[in-house]
Tab-separated table of C-alpha atoms and ligand atoms in Angstrom:
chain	number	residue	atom	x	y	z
A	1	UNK	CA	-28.869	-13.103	15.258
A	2	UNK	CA	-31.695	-11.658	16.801
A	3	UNK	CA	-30.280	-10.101	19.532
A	4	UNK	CA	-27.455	-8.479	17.031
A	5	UNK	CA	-30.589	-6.985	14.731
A	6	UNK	CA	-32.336	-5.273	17.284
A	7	UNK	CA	-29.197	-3.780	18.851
A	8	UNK	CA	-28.411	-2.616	15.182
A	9	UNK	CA	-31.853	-1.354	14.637
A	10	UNK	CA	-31.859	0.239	17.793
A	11	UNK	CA	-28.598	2.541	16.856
A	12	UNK	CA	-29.826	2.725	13.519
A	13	UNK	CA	-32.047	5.140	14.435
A	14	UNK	CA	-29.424	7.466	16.310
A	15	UNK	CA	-27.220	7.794	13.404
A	16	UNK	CA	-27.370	10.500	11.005
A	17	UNK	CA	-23.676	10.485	9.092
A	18	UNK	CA	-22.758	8.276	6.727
A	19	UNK	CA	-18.773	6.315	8.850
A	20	UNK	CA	-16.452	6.915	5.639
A	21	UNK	CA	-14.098	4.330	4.481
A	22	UNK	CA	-11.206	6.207	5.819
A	23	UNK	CA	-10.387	9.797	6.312
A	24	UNK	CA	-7.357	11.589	7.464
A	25	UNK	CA	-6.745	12.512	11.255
A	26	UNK	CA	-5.328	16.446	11.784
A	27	UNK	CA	-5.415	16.385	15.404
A	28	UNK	CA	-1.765	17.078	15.906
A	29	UNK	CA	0.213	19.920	15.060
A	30	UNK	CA	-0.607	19.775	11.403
A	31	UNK	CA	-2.358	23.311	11.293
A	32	UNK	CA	0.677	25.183	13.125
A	33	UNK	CA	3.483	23.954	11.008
A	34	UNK	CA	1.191	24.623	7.393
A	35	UNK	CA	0.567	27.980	8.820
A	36	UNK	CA	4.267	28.553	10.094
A	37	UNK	CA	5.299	27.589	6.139
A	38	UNK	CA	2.756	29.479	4.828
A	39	UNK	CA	4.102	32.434	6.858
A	40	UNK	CA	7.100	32.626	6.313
A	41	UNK	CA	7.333	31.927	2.724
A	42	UNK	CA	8.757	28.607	2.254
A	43	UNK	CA	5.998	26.852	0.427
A	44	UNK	CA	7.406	25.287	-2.539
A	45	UNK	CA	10.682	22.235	-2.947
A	46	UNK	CA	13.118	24.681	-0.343
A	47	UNK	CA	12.401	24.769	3.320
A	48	UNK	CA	13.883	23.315	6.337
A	49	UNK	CA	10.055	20.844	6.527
A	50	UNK	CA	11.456	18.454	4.095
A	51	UNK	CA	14.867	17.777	5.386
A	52	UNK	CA	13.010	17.611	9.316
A	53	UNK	CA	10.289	15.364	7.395
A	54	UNK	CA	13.119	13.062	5.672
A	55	UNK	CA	15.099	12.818	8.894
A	56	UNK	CA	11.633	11.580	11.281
A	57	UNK	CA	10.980	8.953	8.458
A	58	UNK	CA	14.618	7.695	8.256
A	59	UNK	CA	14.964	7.449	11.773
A	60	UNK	CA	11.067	5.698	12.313
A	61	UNK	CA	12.335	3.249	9.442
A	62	UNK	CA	15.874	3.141	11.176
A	63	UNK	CA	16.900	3.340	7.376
A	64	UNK	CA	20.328	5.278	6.457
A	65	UNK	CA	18.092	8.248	4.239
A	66	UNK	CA	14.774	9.205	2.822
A	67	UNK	CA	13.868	10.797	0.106
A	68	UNK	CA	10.160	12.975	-0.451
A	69	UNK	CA	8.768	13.367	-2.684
A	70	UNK	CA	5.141	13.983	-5.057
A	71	UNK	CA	3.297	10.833	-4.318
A	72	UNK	CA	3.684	6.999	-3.886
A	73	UNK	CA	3.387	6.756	-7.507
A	74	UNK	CA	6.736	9.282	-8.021
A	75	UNK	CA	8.487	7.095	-5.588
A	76	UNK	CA	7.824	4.004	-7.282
A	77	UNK	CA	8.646	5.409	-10.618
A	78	UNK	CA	12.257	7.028	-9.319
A	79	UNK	CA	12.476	3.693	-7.378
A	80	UNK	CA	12.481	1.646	-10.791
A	81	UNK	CA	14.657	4.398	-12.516
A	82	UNK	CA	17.094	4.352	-10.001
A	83	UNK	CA	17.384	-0.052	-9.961
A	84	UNK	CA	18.249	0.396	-14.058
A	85	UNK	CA	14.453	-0.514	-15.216
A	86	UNK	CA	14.653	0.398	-19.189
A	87	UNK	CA	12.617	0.438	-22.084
A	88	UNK	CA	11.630	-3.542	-22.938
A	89	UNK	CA	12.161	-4.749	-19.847
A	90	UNK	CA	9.761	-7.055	-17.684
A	91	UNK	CA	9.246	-5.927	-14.221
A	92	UNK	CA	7.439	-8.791	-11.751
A	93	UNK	CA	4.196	-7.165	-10.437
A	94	UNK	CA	1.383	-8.398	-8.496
A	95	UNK	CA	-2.162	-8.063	-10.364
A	96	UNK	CA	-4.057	-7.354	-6.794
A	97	UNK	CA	-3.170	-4.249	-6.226
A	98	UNK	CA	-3.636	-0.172	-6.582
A	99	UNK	CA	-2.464	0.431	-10.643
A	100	UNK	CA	-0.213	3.130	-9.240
A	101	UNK	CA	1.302	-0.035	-8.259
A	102	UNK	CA	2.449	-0.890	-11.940
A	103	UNK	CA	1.758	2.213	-13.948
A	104	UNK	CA	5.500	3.225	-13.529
A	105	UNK	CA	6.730	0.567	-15.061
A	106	UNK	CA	5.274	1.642	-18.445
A	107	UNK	CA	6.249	4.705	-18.038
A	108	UNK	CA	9.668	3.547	-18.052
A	109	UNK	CA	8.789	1.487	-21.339
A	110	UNK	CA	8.512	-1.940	-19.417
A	111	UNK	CA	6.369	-4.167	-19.589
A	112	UNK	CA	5.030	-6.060	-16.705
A	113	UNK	CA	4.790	-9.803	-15.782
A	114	UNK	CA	1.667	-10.112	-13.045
A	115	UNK	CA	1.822	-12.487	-10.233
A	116	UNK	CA	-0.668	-14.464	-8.079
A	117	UNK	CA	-1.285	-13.646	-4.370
A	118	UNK	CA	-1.134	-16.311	-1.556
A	119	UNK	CA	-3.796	-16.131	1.180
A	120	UNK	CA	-1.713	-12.649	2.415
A	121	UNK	CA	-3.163	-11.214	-0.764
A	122	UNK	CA	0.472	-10.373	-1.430
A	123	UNK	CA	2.723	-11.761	-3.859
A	124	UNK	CA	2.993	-15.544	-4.491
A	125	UNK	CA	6.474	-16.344	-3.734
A	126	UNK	CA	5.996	-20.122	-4.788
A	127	UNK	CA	4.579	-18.936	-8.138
A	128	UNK	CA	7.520	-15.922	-8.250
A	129	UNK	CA	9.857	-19.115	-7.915
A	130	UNK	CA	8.218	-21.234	-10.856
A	131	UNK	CA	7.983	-18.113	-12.839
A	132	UNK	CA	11.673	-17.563	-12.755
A	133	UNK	CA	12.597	-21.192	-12.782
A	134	UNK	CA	10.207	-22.785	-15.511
A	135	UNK	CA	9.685	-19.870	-17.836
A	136	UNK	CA	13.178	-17.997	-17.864
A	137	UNK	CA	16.297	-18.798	-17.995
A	138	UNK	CA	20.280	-16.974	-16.637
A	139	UNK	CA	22.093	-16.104	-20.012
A	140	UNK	CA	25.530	-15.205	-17.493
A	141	UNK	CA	23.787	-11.850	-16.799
A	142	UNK	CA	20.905	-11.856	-16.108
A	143	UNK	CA	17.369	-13.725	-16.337
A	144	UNK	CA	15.526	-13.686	-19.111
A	145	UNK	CA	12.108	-15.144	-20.407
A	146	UNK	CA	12.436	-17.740	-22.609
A	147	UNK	CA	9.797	-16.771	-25.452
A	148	UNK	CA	10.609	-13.551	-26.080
A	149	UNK	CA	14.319	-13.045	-24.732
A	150	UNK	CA	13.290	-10.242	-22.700
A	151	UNK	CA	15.366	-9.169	-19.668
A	152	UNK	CA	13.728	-9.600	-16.499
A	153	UNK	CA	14.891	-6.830	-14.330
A	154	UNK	CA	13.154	-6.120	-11.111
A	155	UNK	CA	10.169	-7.417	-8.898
A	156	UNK	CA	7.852	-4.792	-7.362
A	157	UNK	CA	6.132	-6.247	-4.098
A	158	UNK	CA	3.157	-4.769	-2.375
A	159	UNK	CA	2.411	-5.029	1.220
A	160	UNK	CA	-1.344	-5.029	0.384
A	161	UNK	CA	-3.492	-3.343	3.042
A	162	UNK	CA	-0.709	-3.183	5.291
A	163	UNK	CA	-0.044	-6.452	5.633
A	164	UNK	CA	3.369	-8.177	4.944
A	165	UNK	CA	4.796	-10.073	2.082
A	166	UNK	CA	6.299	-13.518	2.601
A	167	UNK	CA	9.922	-11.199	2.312
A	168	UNK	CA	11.664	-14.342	3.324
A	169	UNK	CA	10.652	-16.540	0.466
A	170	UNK	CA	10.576	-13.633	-2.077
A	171	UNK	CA	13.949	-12.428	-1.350
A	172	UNK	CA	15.413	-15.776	-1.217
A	173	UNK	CA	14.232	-15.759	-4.992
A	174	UNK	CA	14.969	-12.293	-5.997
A	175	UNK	CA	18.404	-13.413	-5.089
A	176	UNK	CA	19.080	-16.692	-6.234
A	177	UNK	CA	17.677	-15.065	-9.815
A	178	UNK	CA	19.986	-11.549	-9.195
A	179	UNK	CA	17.030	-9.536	-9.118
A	180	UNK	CA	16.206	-6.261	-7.161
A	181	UNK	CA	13.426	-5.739	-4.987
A	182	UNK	CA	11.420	-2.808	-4.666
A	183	UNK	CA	9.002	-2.911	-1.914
A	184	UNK	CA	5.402	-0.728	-2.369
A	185	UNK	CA	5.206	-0.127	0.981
A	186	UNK	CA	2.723	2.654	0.090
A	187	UNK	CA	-0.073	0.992	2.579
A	188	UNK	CA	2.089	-0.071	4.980
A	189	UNK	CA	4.197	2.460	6.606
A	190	UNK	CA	4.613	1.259	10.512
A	191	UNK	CA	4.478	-2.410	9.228
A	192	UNK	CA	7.137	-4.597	10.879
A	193	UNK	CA	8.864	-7.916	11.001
A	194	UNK	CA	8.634	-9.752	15.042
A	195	UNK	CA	10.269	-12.969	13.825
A	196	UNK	CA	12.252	-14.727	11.673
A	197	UNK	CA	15.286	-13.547	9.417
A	198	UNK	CA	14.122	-9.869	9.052
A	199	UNK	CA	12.768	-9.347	12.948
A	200	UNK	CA	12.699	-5.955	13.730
A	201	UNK	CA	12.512	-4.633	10.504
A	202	UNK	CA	10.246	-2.070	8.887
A	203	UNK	CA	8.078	-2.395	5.718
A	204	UNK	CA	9.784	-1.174	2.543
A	205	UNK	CA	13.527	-1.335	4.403
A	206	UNK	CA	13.877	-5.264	3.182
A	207	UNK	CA	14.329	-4.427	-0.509
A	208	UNK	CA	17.032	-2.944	-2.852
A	209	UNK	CA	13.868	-0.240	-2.779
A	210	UNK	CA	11.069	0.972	-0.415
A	211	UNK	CA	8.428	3.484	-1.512
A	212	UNK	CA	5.922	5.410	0.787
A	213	UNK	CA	2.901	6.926	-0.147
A	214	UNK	CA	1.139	9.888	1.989
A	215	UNK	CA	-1.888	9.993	0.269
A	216	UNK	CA	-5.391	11.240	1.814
A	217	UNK	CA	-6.310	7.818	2.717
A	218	UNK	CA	-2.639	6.783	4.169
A	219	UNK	CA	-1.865	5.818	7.808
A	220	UNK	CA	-0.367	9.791	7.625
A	221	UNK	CA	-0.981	11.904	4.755
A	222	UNK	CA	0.226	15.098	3.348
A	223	UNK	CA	-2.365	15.849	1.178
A	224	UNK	CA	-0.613	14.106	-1.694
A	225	UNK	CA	3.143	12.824	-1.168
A	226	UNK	CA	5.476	10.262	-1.190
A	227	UNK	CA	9.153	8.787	-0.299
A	228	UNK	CA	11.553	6.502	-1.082
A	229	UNK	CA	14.334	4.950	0.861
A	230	UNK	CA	16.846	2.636	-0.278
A	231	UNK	CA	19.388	0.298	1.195
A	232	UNK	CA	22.113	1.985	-0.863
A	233	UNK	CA	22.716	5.512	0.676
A	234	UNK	CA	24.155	6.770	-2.725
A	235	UNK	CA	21.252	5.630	-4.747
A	236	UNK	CA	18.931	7.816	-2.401
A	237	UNK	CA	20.837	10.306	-2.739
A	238	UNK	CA	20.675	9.518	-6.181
A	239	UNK	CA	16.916	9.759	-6.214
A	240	UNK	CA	16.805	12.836	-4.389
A	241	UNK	CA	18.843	14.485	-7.029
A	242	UNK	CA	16.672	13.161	-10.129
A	243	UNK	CA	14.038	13.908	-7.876
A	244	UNK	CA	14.681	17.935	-8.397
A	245	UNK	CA	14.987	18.273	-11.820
A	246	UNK	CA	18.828	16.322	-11.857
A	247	UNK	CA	20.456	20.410	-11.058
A	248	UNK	CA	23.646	20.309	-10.662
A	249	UNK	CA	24.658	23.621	-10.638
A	250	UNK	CA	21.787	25.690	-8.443
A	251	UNK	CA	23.174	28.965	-10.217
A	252	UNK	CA	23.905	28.436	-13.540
A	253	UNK	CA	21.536	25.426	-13.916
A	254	UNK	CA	23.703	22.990	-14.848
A	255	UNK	CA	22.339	19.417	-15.599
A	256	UNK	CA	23.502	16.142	-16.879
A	257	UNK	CA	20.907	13.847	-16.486
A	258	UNK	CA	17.057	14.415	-17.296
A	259	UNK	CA	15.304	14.497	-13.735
A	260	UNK	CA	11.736	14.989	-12.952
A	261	UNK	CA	9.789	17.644	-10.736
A	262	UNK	CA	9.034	14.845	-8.132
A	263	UNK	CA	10.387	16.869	-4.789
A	264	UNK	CA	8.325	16.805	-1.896
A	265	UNK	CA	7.103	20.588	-1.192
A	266	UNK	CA	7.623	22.200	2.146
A	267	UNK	CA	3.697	22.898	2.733
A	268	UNK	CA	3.210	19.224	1.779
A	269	UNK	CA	6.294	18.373	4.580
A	270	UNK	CA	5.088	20.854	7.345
A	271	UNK	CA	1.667	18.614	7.339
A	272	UNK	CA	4.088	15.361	6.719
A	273	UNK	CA	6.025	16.149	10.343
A	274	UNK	CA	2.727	16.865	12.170
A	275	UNK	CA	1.969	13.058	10.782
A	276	UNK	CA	4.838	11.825	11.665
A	277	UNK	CA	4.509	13.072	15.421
A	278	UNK	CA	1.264	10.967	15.146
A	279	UNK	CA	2.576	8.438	13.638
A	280	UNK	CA	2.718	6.317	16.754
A	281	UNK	CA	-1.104	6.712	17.967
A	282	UNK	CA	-2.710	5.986	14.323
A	283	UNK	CA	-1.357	2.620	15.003
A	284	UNK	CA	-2.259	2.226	18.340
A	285	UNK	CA	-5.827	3.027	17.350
A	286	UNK	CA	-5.537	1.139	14.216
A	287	UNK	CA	-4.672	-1.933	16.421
A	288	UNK	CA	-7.555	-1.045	18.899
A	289	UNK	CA	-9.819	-0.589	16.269
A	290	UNK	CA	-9.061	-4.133	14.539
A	291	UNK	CA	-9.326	-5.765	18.357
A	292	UNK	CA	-12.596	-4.768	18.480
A	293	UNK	CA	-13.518	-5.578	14.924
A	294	UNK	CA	-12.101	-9.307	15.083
A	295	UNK	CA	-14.633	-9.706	18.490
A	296	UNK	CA	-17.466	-8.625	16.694
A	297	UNK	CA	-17.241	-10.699	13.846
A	298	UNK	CA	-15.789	-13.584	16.142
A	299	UNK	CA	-17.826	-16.265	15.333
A	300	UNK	CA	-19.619	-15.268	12.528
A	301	UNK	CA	-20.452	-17.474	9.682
A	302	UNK	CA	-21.322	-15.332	7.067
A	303	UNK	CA	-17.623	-13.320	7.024
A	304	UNK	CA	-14.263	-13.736	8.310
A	305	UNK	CA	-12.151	-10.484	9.224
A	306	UNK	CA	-8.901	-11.346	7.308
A	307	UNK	CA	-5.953	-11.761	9.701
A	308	UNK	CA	-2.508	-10.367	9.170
A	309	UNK	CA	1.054	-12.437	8.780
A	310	UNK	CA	1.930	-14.535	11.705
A	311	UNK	CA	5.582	-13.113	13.347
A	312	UNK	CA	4.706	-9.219	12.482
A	313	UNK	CA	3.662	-5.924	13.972
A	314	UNK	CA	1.455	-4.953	11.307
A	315	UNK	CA	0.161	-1.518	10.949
A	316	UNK	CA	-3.182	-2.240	10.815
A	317	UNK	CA	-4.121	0.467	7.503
A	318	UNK	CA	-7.466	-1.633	6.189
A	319	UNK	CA	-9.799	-4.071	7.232
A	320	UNK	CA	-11.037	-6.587	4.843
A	321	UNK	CA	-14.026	-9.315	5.150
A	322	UNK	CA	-13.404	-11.892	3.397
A	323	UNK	CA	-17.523	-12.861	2.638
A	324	UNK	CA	-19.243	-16.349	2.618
A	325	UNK	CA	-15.899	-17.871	3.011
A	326	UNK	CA	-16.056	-21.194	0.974
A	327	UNK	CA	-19.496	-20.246	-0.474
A	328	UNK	CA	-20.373	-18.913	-3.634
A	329	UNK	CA	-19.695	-15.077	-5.019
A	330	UNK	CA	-21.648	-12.730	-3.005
A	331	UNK	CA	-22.958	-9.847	-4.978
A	332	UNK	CA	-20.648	-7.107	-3.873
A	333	UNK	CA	-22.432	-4.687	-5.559
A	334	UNK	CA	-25.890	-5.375	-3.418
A	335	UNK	CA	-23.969	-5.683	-0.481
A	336	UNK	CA	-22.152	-2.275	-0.702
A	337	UNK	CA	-25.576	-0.471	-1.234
A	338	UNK	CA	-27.138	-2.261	1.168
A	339	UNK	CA	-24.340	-1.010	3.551
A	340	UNK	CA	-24.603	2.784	2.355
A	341	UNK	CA	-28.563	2.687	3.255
A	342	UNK	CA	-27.372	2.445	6.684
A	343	UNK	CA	-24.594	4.819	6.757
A	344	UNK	CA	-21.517	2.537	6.311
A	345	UNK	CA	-19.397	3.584	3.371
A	346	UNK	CA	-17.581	0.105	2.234
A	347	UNK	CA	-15.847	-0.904	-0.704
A	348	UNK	CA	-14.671	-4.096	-2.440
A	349	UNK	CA	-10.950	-4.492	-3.718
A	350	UNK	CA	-9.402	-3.325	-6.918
A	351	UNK	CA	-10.362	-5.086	-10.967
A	352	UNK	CA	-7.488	-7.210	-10.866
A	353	UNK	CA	-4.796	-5.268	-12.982
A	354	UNK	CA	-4.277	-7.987	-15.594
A	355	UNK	CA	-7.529	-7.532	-16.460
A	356	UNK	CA	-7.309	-4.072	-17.289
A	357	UNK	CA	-7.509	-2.414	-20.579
A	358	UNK	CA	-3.993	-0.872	-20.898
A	359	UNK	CA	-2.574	-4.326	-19.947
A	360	UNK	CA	-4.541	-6.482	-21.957
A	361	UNK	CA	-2.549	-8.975	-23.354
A	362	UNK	CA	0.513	-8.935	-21.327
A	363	UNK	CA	1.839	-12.152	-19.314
A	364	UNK	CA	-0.287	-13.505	-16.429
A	365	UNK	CA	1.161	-16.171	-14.886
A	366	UNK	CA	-1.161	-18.831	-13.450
A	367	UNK	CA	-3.807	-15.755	-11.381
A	368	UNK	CA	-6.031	-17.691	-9.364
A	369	UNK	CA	-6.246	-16.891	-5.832
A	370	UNK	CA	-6.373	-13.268	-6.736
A	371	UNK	CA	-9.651	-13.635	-8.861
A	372	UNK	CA	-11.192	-15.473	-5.888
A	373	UNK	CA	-10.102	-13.019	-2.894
A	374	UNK	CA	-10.995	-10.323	-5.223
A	375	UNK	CA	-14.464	-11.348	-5.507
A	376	UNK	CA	-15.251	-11.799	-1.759
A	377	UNK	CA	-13.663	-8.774	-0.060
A	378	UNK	CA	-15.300	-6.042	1.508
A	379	UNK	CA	-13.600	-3.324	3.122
A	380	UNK	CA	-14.265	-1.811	6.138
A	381	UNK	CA	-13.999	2.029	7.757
A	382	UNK	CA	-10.849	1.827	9.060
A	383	UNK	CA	-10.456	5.592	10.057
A	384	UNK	CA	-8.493	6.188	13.070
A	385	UNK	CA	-11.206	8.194	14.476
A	386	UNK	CA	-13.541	5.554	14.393
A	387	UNK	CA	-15.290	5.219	18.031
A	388	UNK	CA	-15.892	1.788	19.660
A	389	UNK	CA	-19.995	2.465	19.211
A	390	UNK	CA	-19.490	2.518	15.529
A	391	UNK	CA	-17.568	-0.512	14.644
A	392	UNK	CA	-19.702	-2.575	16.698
A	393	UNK	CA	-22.726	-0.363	14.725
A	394	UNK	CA	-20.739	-1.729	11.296
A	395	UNK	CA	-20.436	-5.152	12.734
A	396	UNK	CA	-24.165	-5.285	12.928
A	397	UNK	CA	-24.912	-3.820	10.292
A	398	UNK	CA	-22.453	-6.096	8.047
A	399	UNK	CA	-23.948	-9.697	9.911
A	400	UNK	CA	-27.429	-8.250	9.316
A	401	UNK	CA	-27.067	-7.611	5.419
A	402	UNK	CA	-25.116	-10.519	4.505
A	403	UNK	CA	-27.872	-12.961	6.749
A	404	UNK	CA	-30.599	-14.283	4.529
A	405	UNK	CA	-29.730	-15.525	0.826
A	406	UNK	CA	-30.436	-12.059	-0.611
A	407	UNK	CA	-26.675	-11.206	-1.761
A	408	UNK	CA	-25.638	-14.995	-1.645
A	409	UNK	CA	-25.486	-16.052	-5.286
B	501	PLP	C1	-1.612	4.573	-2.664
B	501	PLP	C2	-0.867	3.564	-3.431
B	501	PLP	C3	0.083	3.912	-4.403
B	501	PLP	C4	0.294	5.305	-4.908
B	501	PLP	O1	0.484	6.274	-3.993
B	501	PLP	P1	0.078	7.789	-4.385
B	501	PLP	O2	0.692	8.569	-3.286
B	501	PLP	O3	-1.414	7.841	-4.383
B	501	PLP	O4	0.664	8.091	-5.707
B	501	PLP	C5	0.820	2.915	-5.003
B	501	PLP	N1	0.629	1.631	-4.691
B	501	PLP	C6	-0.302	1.232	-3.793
B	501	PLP	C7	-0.435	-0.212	-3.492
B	501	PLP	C8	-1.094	2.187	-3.155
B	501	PLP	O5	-2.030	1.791	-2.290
C-alpha cells in the first residue's frame, strides 16, 4: 500500500485536468468528410455518407444490410416495430441497463417484463427460461402469461458494457418459446463470439434484431446516431423505409404506412465513416487500456476489475470495479467524490429500471443479482485516449480511496 500512495501522491501533484469518464476520439478523418458535406450541400437524410456509412457497418458486421439512423434509441424502437411489437404486449427486458434500453417498448404501448442479470450483468437466461416456462404458457400461437393473458412477443437483450450475453442459452429459449430476439448492441459494437455455436460472430448479428448506437460516449460516435441490422434483408429494408417517413412515392409523396423521421443525416454519416475507419484502433486501445487496468488492480483486495465472457473478442467499451467484493455496500456516493478531488471522473451504474417511476408496478421477475452488482460498481475512464501514466494514476488513486473503512459501510 505504501509504496502505491506515495507514487499516487507523487503524480498527484503533476495533474491539473480532471481524466473524463469517456470522451470521443476525432483523430481520423472526421473533420474532412463533415467539412466535404458541409460543402457541398448534402447535410440533411440525402447524400452519398449514409449509403458509404451503411455499407462499412454491414460489411464490419459481415451482416447482409444496415440501416442509420437518429440514435440507438430510434433503432431499438423501429427494431420492435418491425418484429410486430403492439399495443398490450409484454416485451422481456433486462432491469440493468440504459432506459433507452426499454423506453421503446412503451412507446409502442407494451409493457415490459424485467429480467435478472447473471454475473455478465446481462440477461439471466436461466431466469428467461423459468419465466417462460413457470409463468406463461403456448396457447398454439404464441406464449402468453398466465395472469393476465397477455401476449409475450419479443425479448430485448443488452450486451451491457460491451460485454456478451449468454446468446447460446438465450436463443435456445427465445426459440423453443417462438420468440424474436432483438439484440441492444448499442455498447457493444466490435463485440464478437471466439467459441462455441456463434464463433465468429458480431454483437447484435445473433438476433432476429441488432441495434447500434453512435452516441458521444460510443466506441464511434456521430454526434448522436444509430443503426439497425437484421437477419432478414427485407425487414431492413423494411426499417429503412419506415425509417424516412414510410414515402413511397418521392414526387408525389405517396405513403401507406405511418413512418417516423428516424434517417441517419449525411453530416451525422460523414463523421460516422471517419469512425468507422477507426473503428479498428479504438479497440486495440480499448484492449490495451483494459491490459493495463487488470495489472494494476491485480491483486487487490479492495476491488476486482470485472472480466468479460470466456470464448469472446469483446470490445472492451467500459470498465467496471466491482468494490469490496463479498463485503458490505460501499458508499458509492463518497467514493465518487472522493475520486473527483483527485481528478478522476467515475460513475456507478444505472437505478435499476424496475425501480423507476414510469415502471412502477410492472412485472419483476425474481431481480436479485442486479440489485447487488448495481450497488458495488464503479466505472472507470475508459477513453481511448487514455495514456498508460493515467490509468496507473486511476489505479492508485482508486486502491488509495477505497483503503481504510471510510466508504466501507
Ligand atoms: C446508449 C444506449 C442506448 C441508446 O442509444 P442512443 O443513441 O443514446 O439513443 C440504448 N441502450 C443502451 C444499453 C445504451 O447504452
Amino acid at each position: 500500500m505504501c509504496r502505491t500512495e506515495t507514487a499516487a501522491k507523487s503524480r498527484r501533484v503533476e495533474r491539473v485536468n480532471m481524466i473524463p469518464l469517456s470522451i470521443p476520439n476525432f483523430e481520423g478523418n472526421e473533420e474532412k468528410y463533415a467539412l466535404d458535406a458541409v460543402r457541398e450541400g448534402w447535410v440533411s437524410t440525402g447524400g452519398a455518407y449514409i449509403g458509404r456509412m451503411e455499407e462499412m457497418l454491414a460489411r464490419f458486421l459481415n451482416a447482409p444490410q444496415t440501416a442509420a439512423c437518429q440514435s440507438g434509441t430510434a433503432a431499438l424502437h423501429l427494431a420492435l416495430r418491425e418484429c410486430g411489437v403492439e399495443a398490450g404486449d409484454l416485451v422481456i427486458v433486462p432491469t440493468l441497463t440504459f432506459i433507452a434500453a426499454v423506453n421503446p417498448v412503451r412507446y409502442q404501448g407494451a409493457d415490459p417484463v424485467f429480467m435478472d442479470c447473471d454475473d455478465s450483468l446481462c440477461m439471466d437466461p436461466v431466469k428467461l427460461r423459468a419465466f417462460c416456462e413457470e409463468e406463461c404458457e403456448w396457447d398454439g400461437e404464441c406464449l402468453r402469461d398466465k395472469r393476465d393473458r397477455r401476449r409475450v412477443r419479443a425479448i430485448v437483450v443488452v450486451h451491457v458494457f460491451g460485454n456478451l450475453a449468454d446468446m447460446e442459452a438465450i436463443m435456445s429459449v427465445a426459440e423453443e418459446f417462438g420468440l424474436p430476439v432483438i439484440e441492444d448492441a448499442t455498447e457493444a459494437l466490435g463485440s464478437r463470439f471466439t467459441a462455441g455455436k456463434y464463433a465468429g460472430m458480431q454483437a447484435g448479428t445473433i438476433g432476429a434484431f441488432g441495434a447500434y448506437s453512435f452516441n458521444g460516449n460510443k466506441i464511434i460516435t456521430t454526434g448522436g446516431g444509430g443503426a439497425v441490422t437484421a437477419r432478414d434483408r427485407k425487414a431492413c429494408e423494411h426499417i429503412r423505409y419506415l425509417s424516412t417517413q414510410a414515402k413511397d412515392d418521392e414526387l408525389f409523396y405517396i405513403h401507406r404506412e405511418i413512418g417516423f423521421n428516424y434517417r441517419m443525416t449525411n453530416l451525422q454519416a460523414a463523421v460516422g465513416v471517419a469512425q468507422m475507419e477507426m473503428l479498428p484502433e479504438f479497440l486495440r486501445r480499448k484492449e490495451q487500456n483494459y491490459r493495463y487496468y487488470r495489472e494494476a488492480f491485480a491483486g487487490c483486495e479492495t476491488c476486482e476489475l470485472l472480466p468479460f465472457r470466456p470464448g469472446t473478442a469483446p470490445n472492451y467499451w467500459f470498465y467496471s470495479l466491482l468494490l469490496y467484493p463479498g463485503g458490505s455496500a460501499p458508499d458509492l456516493r463518497g467514493i465518487i467524490a472522493a475520486l473527483r478531488e483527485r481528478g478522476v471522473q467515475t460513475r456507478p451504474v444505472w437505478g435499476l429500471i424496475h425501480e423507476q417511476k414510469p415502471y412502477a408496478g410492472m412485472t419483476a421477475y425474481r431481480i436479485n443479482a442486479a440489485r447487488d452488482y448495481a450497488a458495488r460498481i464503479l466505472n472507470i475512464p475508459c477513453s481511448t485516449q487514455l495514456t498508460k501514466e493515467e490509468i496507473l494514476y486511476v489505479a492508485d488513486a482508486v486502491r488509495e480511496v477505497l483503503s481504510g473503512d471510510r466508504f466501507f459501510t
